Rosetta silent file (secondary structure, phi, psi, omega in degrees, C-alpha in Angstrom):
SEQUENCE: TTPLADGGGPRGEVQLGAGSFGAARGTAQWASGLRSNRTAFQARFSNQRAEGYRRGSSHAGNSAYLAGGWFGDRDLVKVTLL
SCORE:     score description
SCORE:     0.000 S_00000001
   1 L     0.000  155.597  177.806  -42.552   27.770   65.634 S_00000001
   2 L  -111.563  144.104  178.052  -40.658   29.827   63.117 S_00000001
   3 L   -65.528  148.888 -178.858  -41.552   30.063   59.445 S_00000001
   4 L   -63.958  -43.522  179.891  -39.260   28.194   57.085 S_00000001
   5 L  -130.691  104.801 -178.676  -38.662   31.262   54.900 S_00000001
   6 L  -108.705    6.484  179.073  -39.336   34.632   56.494 S_00000001
   7 L    87.936  -12.288  178.151  -37.165   36.767   54.214 S_00000001
   8 L   -79.638  172.010  179.032  -34.510   37.288   56.906 S_00000001
   9 L   -83.959 -173.658  179.630  -30.927   36.181   56.621 S_00000001
  10 L   -62.175  147.126  178.726  -29.224   33.207   58.239 S_00000001
  11 E  -155.736  157.508  177.917  -29.534   32.913   62.002 S_00000001
  12 E  -141.326  161.396 -178.228  -28.828   30.512   64.828 S_00000001
  13 E  -153.044  141.953  174.804  -29.860   30.147   68.433 S_00000001
  14 E  -126.939  131.789  177.673  -28.792   28.117   71.477 S_00000001
  15 E  -124.456  133.939  177.139  -31.000   27.718   74.559 S_00000001
  16 E  -128.455  140.667  178.896  -29.928   26.132   77.850 S_00000001
  17 E  -148.995  156.337  178.742  -32.089   25.560   80.905 S_00000001
  18 E  -144.533  154.399 -179.523  -32.028   23.789   84.252 S_00000001
  19 L  -149.683 -166.903 -177.772  -34.566   23.037   86.937 S_00000001
  20 L   -71.910  162.782  179.117  -35.264   21.047   90.033 S_00000001
  21 L    58.946   35.832  176.024  -34.600   17.308   90.383 S_00000001
  22 L    70.354   20.495 -179.531  -31.619   17.447   88.055 S_00000001
  23 L   -74.544  135.944  177.873  -33.642   18.627   85.065 S_00000001
  24 E  -147.295  144.737  179.651  -31.613   20.075   82.189 S_00000001
  25 E  -144.079  140.438  176.295  -32.462   20.989   78.627 S_00000001
  26 E  -137.354  139.226  179.377  -30.438   22.229   75.681 S_00000001
  27 E  -138.325  136.233  173.433  -31.566   23.237   72.196 S_00000001
  28 E  -128.082  131.805  178.063  -29.600   24.425   69.165 S_00000001
  29 E  -139.603  155.420 -177.623  -31.286   25.607   65.977 S_00000001
  30 E  -143.533  143.114  175.957  -30.247   27.169   62.697 S_00000001
  31 E  -139.156  139.288 -177.712  -32.170   28.665   59.768 S_00000001
  32 L   -83.295  -20.718 -169.737  -30.821   29.809   56.416 S_00000001
  33 L    72.823  175.150 -179.821  -33.542   32.328   55.631 S_00000001
  34 L   -75.012  120.582 -177.426  -34.719   32.649   52.035 S_00000001
  35 L   -90.480  168.993 -176.140  -31.701   32.237   49.761 S_00000001
  36 L   -63.791  -24.879  178.783  -31.209   33.732   46.283 S_00000001
  37 L   -91.205   18.604  176.405  -32.121   30.410   44.599 S_00000001
  38 L    66.698   26.397  175.597  -35.525   30.466   46.378 S_00000001
  39 E  -113.550  158.516  176.389  -34.641   27.722   48.858 S_00000001
  40 E  -147.509  148.175 -178.589  -34.648   27.781   52.648 S_00000001
  41 E  -136.735  151.975  179.482  -33.452   25.307   55.276 S_00000001
  42 E  -148.146  141.402  178.887  -33.943   24.879   59.006 S_00000001
  43 E  -142.202  147.269  177.969  -32.485   22.425   61.558 S_00000001
  44 E  -147.610  141.490  174.272  -32.947   21.872   65.301 S_00000001
  45 E  -132.556  133.797  179.671  -31.511   19.455   67.873 S_00000001
  46 E  -130.405  148.455  175.502  -32.757   19.155   71.470 S_00000001
  47 E  -138.689  134.646  174.388  -31.646   17.150   74.487 S_00000001
  48 E  -143.122  151.191  179.780  -33.349   16.916   77.845 S_00000001
  49 E  -154.093  157.855  176.170  -32.891   14.848   80.987 S_00000001
  50 E  -156.753  145.790  177.281  -34.076   14.723   84.606 S_00000001
  51 L   -78.166  -25.857  177.449  -33.326   12.581   87.620 S_00000001
  52 L    88.693  156.115 -179.338  -36.988   12.638   88.639 S_00000001
  53 L   -77.428  -38.371 -179.351  -38.802   13.171   91.927 S_00000001
  54 L  -109.151  160.155  176.583  -39.278    9.467   92.655 S_00000001
  55 L   -61.922  134.330  179.124  -36.952    6.527   92.250 S_00000001
  56 L    81.037    6.563 -179.061  -37.164    5.159   88.707 S_00000001
  57 L  -104.585   15.322  178.361  -38.792    8.294   87.298 S_00000001
  58 L   -72.540  159.730  176.346  -35.718    9.679   85.546 S_00000001
  59 E  -152.648  158.673  175.757  -35.754   10.259   81.826 S_00000001
  60 E  -148.543  140.567 -179.303  -33.483   11.344   79.005 S_00000001
  61 E  -156.355  154.752  176.364  -34.370   12.156   75.438 S_00000001
  62 E  -128.002  153.142  172.121  -33.119   13.675   72.199 S_00000001
  63 E  -146.398  151.036  179.894  -34.965   15.065   69.208 S_00000001
  64 E  -139.629  151.809 -176.605  -33.888   16.331   65.809 S_00000001
  65 E  -147.730  134.223  177.180  -35.666   18.186   63.014 S_00000001
  66 E  -140.015  129.256 -179.347  -34.553   19.091   59.500 S_00000001
  67 E  -138.353  149.886  176.393  -36.651   20.930   56.925 S_00000001
  68 E  -148.831  156.070 -179.644  -36.043   22.422   53.522 S_00000001
  69 E  -155.871  159.095  173.276  -38.161   24.048   50.880 S_00000001
  70 E  -120.353  132.121 -174.247  -38.295   25.640   47.460 S_00000001
  71 E  -118.352  102.425  178.453  -40.498   28.704   47.008 S_00000001
  72 L   -88.336 -173.080  178.825  -41.666   29.429   43.452 S_00000001
  73 L   -65.721  -42.537 -179.588  -43.948   32.200   42.193 S_00000001
  74 L  -124.667   -6.995 -175.033  -47.077   30.085   42.689 S_00000001
  75 L  -117.691  158.752  179.582  -45.715   26.787   43.977 S_00000001
  76 E  -145.293  129.601  176.414  -44.141   25.582   47.193 S_00000001
  77 E  -124.265  122.776  179.507  -42.297   22.304   47.863 S_00000001
  78 E  -123.139  143.683  174.949  -41.367   21.397   51.451 S_00000001
  79 E  -129.817  129.894  179.846  -39.535   18.370   52.838 S_00000001
  80 E  -126.041  130.403  175.773  -39.376   17.634   56.572 S_00000001
  81 E  -116.602  134.467  179.068  -37.285   14.911   58.216 S_00000001
  82 L  -106.008    0.000    0.000  -37.756   13.981   61.846 S_00000001
């Protein structure tokens, strides 16, 4: 996992993978880094699928994640949506 606010600037990443039995996975994520107004945001979307080794064992799925936070001098407020 990556920290919500690590002091770095905005960044994004895309990962693609494939395997046996028709398995494939893709992930895209983005993070704002800590902004001047003391907020930070992060988002990720993933998709994976496979045909499976046996008949009827295929699967497909998606997932999404969105988080944001405010970082004060002594306080921290985080919100995470799945």
